[in-house]
Short mmCIF file of C-alpha atoms (C1' of nucleotides) in Angstrom, two decimals:
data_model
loop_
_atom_site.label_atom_id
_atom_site.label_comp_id
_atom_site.label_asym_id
_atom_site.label_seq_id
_atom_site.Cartn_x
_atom_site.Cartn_y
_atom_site.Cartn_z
CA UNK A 53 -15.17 -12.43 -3.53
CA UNK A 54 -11.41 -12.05 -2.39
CA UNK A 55 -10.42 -8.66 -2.47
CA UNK A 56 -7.09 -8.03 -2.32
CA UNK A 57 -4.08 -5.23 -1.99
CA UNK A 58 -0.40 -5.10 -3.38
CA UNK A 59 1.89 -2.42 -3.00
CA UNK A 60 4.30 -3.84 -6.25
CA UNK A 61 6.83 -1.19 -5.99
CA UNK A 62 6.70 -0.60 -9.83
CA UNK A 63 4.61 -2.60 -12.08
CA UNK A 64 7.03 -2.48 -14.91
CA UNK A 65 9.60 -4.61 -13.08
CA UNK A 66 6.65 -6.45 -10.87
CA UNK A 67 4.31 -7.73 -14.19
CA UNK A 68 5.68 -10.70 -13.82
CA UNK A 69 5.42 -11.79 -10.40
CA UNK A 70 1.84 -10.51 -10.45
CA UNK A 71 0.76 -12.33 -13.38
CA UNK A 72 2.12 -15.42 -11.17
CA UNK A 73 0.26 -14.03 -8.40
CA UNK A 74 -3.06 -13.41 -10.26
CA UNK A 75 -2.59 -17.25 -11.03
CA UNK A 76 -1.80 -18.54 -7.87
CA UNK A 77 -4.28 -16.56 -5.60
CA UNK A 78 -7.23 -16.25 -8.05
CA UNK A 79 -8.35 -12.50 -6.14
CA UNK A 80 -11.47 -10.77 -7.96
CA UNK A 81 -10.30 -7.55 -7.17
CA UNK A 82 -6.88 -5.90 -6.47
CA UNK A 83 -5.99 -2.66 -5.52
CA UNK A 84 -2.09 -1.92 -6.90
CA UNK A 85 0.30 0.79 -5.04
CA UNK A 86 3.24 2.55 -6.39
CA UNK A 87 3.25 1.43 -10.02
CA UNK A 88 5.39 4.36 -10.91
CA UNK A 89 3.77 4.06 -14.60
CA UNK A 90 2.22 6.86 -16.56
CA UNK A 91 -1.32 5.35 -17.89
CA UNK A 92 -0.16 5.21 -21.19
CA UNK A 93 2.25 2.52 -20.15
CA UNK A 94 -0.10 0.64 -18.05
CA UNK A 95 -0.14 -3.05 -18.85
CA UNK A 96 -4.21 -3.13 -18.98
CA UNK A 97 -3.82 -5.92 -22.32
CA UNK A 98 -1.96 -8.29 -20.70
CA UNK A 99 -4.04 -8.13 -17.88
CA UNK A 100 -7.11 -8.32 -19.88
CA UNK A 101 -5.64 -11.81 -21.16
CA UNK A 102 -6.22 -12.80 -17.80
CA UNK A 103 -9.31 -11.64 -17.21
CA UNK A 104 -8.72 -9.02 -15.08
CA UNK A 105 -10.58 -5.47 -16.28
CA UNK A 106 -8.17 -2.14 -14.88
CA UNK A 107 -8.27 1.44 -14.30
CA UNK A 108 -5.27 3.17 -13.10
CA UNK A 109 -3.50 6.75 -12.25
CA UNK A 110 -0.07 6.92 -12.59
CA UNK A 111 2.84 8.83 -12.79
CA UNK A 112 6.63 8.75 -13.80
CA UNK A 113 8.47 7.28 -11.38
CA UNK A 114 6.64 7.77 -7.93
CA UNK A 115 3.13 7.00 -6.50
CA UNK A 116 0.29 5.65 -9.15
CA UNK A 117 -2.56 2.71 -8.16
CA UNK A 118 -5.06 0.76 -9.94
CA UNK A 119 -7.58 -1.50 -8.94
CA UNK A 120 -7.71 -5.50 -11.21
CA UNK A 121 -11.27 -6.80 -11.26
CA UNK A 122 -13.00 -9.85 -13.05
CA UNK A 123 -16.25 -8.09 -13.01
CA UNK A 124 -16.88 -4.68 -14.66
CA UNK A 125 -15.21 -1.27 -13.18
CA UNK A 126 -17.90 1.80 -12.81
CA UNK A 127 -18.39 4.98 -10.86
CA UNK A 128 -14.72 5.49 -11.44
CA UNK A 129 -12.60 8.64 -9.22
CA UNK A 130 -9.43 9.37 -9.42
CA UNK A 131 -8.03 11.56 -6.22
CA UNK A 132 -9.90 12.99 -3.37
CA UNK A 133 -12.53 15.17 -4.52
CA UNK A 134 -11.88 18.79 -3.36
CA UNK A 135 -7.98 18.03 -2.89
CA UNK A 136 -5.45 19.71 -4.99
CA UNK A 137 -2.73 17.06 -5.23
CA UNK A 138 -0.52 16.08 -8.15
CA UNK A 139 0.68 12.65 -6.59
CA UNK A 140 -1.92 9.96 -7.97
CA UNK A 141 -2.27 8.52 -5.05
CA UNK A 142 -6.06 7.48 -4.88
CA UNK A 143 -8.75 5.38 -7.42
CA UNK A 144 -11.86 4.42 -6.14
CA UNK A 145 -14.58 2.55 -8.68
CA UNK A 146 -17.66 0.20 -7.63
CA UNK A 147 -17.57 -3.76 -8.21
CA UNK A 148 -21.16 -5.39 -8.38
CA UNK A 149 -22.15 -3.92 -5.17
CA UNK A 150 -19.27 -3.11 -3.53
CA UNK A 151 -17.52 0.46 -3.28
CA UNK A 152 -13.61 -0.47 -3.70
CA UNK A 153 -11.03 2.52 -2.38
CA UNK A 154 -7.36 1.90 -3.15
CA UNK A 155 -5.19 4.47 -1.14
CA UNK A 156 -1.55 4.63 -1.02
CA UNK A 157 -1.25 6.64 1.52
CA UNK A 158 1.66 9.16 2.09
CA UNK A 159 4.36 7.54 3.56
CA UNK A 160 5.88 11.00 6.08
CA UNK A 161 9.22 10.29 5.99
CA UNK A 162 10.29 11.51 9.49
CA UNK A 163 7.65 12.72 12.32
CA UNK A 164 8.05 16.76 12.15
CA UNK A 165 9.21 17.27 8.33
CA UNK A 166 7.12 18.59 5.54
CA UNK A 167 6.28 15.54 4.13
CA UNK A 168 4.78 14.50 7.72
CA UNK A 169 2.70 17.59 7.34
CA UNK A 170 1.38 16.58 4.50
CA UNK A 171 0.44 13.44 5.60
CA UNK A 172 -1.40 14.36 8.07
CA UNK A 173 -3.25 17.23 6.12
CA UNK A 174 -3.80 13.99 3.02
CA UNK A 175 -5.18 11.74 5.85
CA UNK A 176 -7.76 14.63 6.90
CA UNK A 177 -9.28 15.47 3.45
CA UNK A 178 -9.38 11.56 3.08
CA UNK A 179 -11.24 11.05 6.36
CA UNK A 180 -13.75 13.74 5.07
CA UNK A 181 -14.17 11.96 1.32
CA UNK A 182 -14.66 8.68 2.88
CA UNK A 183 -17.47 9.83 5.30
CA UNK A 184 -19.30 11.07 2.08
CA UNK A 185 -18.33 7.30 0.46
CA UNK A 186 -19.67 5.60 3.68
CA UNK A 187 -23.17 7.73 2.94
CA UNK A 188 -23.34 6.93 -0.69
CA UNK A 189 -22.05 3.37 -0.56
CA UNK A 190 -22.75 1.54 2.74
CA UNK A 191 -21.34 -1.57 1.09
CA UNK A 192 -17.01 -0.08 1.56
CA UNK A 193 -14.08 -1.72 1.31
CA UNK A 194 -10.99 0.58 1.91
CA UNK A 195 -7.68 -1.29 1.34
CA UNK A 196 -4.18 0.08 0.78
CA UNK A 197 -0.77 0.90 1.70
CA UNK A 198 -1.75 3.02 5.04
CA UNK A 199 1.82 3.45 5.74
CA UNK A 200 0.47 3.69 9.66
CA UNK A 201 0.52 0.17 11.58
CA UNK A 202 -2.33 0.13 13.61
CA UNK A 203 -0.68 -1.16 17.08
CA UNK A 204 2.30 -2.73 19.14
CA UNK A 205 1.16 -5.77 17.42
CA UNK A 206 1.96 -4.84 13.93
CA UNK A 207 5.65 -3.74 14.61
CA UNK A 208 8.68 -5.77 15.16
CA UNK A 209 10.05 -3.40 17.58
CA UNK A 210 7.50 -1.50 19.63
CA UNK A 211 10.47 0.26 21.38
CA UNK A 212 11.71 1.53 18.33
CA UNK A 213 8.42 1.65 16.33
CA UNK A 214 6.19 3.70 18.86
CA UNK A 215 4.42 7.06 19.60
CA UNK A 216 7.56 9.80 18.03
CA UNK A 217 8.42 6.98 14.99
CA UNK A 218 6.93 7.43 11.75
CA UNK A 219 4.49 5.13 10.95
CA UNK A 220 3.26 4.78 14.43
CA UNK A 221 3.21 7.96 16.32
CA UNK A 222 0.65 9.45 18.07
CA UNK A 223 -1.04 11.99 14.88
CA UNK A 224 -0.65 8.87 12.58
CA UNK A 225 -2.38 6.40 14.50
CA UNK A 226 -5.17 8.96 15.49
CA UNK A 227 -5.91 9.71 11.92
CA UNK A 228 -5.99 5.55 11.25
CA UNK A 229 -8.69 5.58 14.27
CA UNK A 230 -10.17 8.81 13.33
CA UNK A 231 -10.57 7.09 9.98
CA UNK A 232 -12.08 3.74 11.42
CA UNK A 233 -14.84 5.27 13.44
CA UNK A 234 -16.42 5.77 10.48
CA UNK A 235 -17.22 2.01 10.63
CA UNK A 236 -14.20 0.25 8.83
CA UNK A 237 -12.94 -2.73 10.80
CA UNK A 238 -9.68 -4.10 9.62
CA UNK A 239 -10.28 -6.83 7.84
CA UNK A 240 -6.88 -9.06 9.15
CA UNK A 241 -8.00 -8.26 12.70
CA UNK A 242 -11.06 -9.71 12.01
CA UNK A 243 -9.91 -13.46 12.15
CA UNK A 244 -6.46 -12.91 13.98
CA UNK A 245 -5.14 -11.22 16.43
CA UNK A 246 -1.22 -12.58 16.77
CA UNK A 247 1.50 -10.37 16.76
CA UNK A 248 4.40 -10.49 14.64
CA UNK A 249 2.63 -11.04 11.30
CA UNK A 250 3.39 -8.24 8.66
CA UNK A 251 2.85 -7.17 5.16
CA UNK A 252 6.02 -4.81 4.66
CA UNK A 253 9.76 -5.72 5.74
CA UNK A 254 12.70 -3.66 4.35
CA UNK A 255 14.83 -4.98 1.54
CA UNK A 256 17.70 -4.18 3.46
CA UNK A 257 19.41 -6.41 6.85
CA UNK A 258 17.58 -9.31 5.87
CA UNK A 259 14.30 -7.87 6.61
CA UNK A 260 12.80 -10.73 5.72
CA UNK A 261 14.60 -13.35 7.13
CA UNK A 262 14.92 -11.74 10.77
CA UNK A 263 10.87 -11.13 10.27
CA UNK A 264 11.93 -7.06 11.16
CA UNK A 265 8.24 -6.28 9.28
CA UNK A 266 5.77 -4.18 10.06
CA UNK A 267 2.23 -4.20 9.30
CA UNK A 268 0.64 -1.26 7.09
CA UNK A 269 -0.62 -3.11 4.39
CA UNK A 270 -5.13 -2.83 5.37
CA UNK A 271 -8.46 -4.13 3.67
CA UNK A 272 -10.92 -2.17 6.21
CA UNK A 273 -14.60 -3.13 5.49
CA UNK A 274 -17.93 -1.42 6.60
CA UNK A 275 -19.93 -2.58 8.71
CA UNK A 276 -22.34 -3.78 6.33
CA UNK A 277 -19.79 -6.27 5.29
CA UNK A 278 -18.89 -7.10 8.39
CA UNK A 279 -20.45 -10.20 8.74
CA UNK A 280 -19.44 -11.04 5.11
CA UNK A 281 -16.13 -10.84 5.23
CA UNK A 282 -15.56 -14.40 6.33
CA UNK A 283 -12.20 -15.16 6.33
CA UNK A 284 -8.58 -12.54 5.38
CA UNK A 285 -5.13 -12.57 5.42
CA UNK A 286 -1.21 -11.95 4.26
CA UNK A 287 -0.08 -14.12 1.50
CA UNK A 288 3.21 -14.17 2.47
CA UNK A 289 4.93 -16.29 -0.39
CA UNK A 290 5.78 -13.32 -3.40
CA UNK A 291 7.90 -11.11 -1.16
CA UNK A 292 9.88 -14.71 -0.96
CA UNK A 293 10.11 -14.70 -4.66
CA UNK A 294 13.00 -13.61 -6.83
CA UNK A 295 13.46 -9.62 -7.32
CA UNK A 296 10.16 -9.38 -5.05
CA UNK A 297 8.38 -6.01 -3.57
CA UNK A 298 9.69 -4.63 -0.12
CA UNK A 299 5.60 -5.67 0.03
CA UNK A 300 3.35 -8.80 0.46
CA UNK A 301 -0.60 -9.05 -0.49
CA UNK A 302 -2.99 -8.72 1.93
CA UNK A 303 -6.31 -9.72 1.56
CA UNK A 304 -10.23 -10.36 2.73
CA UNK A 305 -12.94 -12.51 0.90
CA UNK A 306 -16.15 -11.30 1.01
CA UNK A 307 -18.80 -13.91 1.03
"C1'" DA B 262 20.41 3.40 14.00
"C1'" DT B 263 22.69 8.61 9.03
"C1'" DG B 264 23.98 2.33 7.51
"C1'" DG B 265 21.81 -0.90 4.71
"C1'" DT B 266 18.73 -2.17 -0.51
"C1'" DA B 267 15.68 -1.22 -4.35
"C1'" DG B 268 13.59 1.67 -8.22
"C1'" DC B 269 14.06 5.39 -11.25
"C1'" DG B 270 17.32 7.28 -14.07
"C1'" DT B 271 22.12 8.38 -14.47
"C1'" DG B 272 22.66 12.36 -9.52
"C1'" DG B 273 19.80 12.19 -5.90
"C1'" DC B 274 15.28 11.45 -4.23
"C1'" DT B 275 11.92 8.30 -2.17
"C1'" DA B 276 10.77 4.50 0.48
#
DNA sequence: ATGGTAGCGTGGCTA
């Protein structure tokens, strides 16, 4: 079962290039970030043409995820329970036996501001819910956009990129461990352990073509799947494509 | 690095 994550960066302009994708890569499930679409606008019929069931919470113009899946969605939650928060920013729903959560997680925009704040306060009451989702589902599979690269390896300039930066300092990286402890191993780490291979690289400075990525893009499973998740990855090729996301899939199968 | 690019929406915010 290849599980997968995409931050699109708004479905409406990315339908395309994830219909290719859904072609090409064959995932069972996805997890979607920023789709910036209220549900009524959610694609879920052409989707369904391809096979692929969805649920979704979106917005106008910021935030919103789904998760794709060829097998039947249940057990379906939309935010963190207990968490007053208007940016739909979590869906969680059960595959066969498999507990899916699709976070995009707040992105801080600089270490000390508000938004930071909240970040940190969003990754506690998540670290909370998700020790109540290990308990009920031991089979977990947490993917996202975590916005937090877990280490040196995952940046293109540790200088830079490092313990007062946002998206790696000190609080952020914590929370990621904090988070982890729980028993979620990331998935990528799993089966490689180079540097210099990312999911995210900025649309601006030729990002892309100077590799100035970072990684922040995780499938984290439990470790009851563990030993099932046999092989993951970064499918590199649609953030090559024309009018791409500033993001790549990432992905784990599940055997 | 106070720029650069993209999306949304049509000015400025978010990433």
């Amino acid at each position: 079962m290849k599980i997968a994550s995409w931050n699109v960066n708004s479905l409406n302009v990315r339908l395309p290039q994830l219909q290719q994708w859904l072609r090409d890569f064959s995932p069972d499930v996805v997890g979607l970030q920023e789709t910036k679409l209220e549900d009524h606008r959610f694609p879920d019929t052409a989707l369904a043409e391809m096979g692929y069931r969805s649920v979704f919470a979106g917005q106008k113009t910021y935030n919103g995820v789904a998760i794709l899946s060829r097998e039947p969605l249940t057990d379906v939650q939309m935010g963190v329970p207990g968490l007053e928060d208007e940016q739909k920013r979590v869906i969680a729903a059960t595959v066969g036996d498999t507990r899916i959560v699709n976070l995009y997680v707040v992105n801080g925009q600089d270490v000390g501001t508000e938004k930071y704040a909240y970040k940190l306060r969003w990754l506690d009451a998540v670290h909370g819910w998700l020790a109540d989702e290990m308990q009920r589902h031991p089979n977990l599979v947490v993917l996202g956009d975590f916005n937090i690269a877990p280490d040196e390896r995952d940046v293109f300039d540790p200088k830079r990129w490092g313990d007062d930066h946002i998206l790696t300092s000190v609080a952020e990286r914590d929370a990621l461990r904090r988070m982890q402890a729980l028993g979620l191993h990331d998935g990528f780490r799993l089966h490689h352990q180079d540097a210099g291979l990312y999911s995210w690289w900025d649309y601006r400075m030729g990002g892309l073509s100077r590799n100035l990525g970072l990684r922040i893009d995780l499938t984290l499973v439990s470790d009851a799947l563990r030993a099932r998740a046999v092989a993951a990855g970064i499918d590199r090729e649609p953030r090559t494509w024309e009018r791409p996301s500033d993001h790549t899939p990432v992905w784990v199968d599940l055997q």
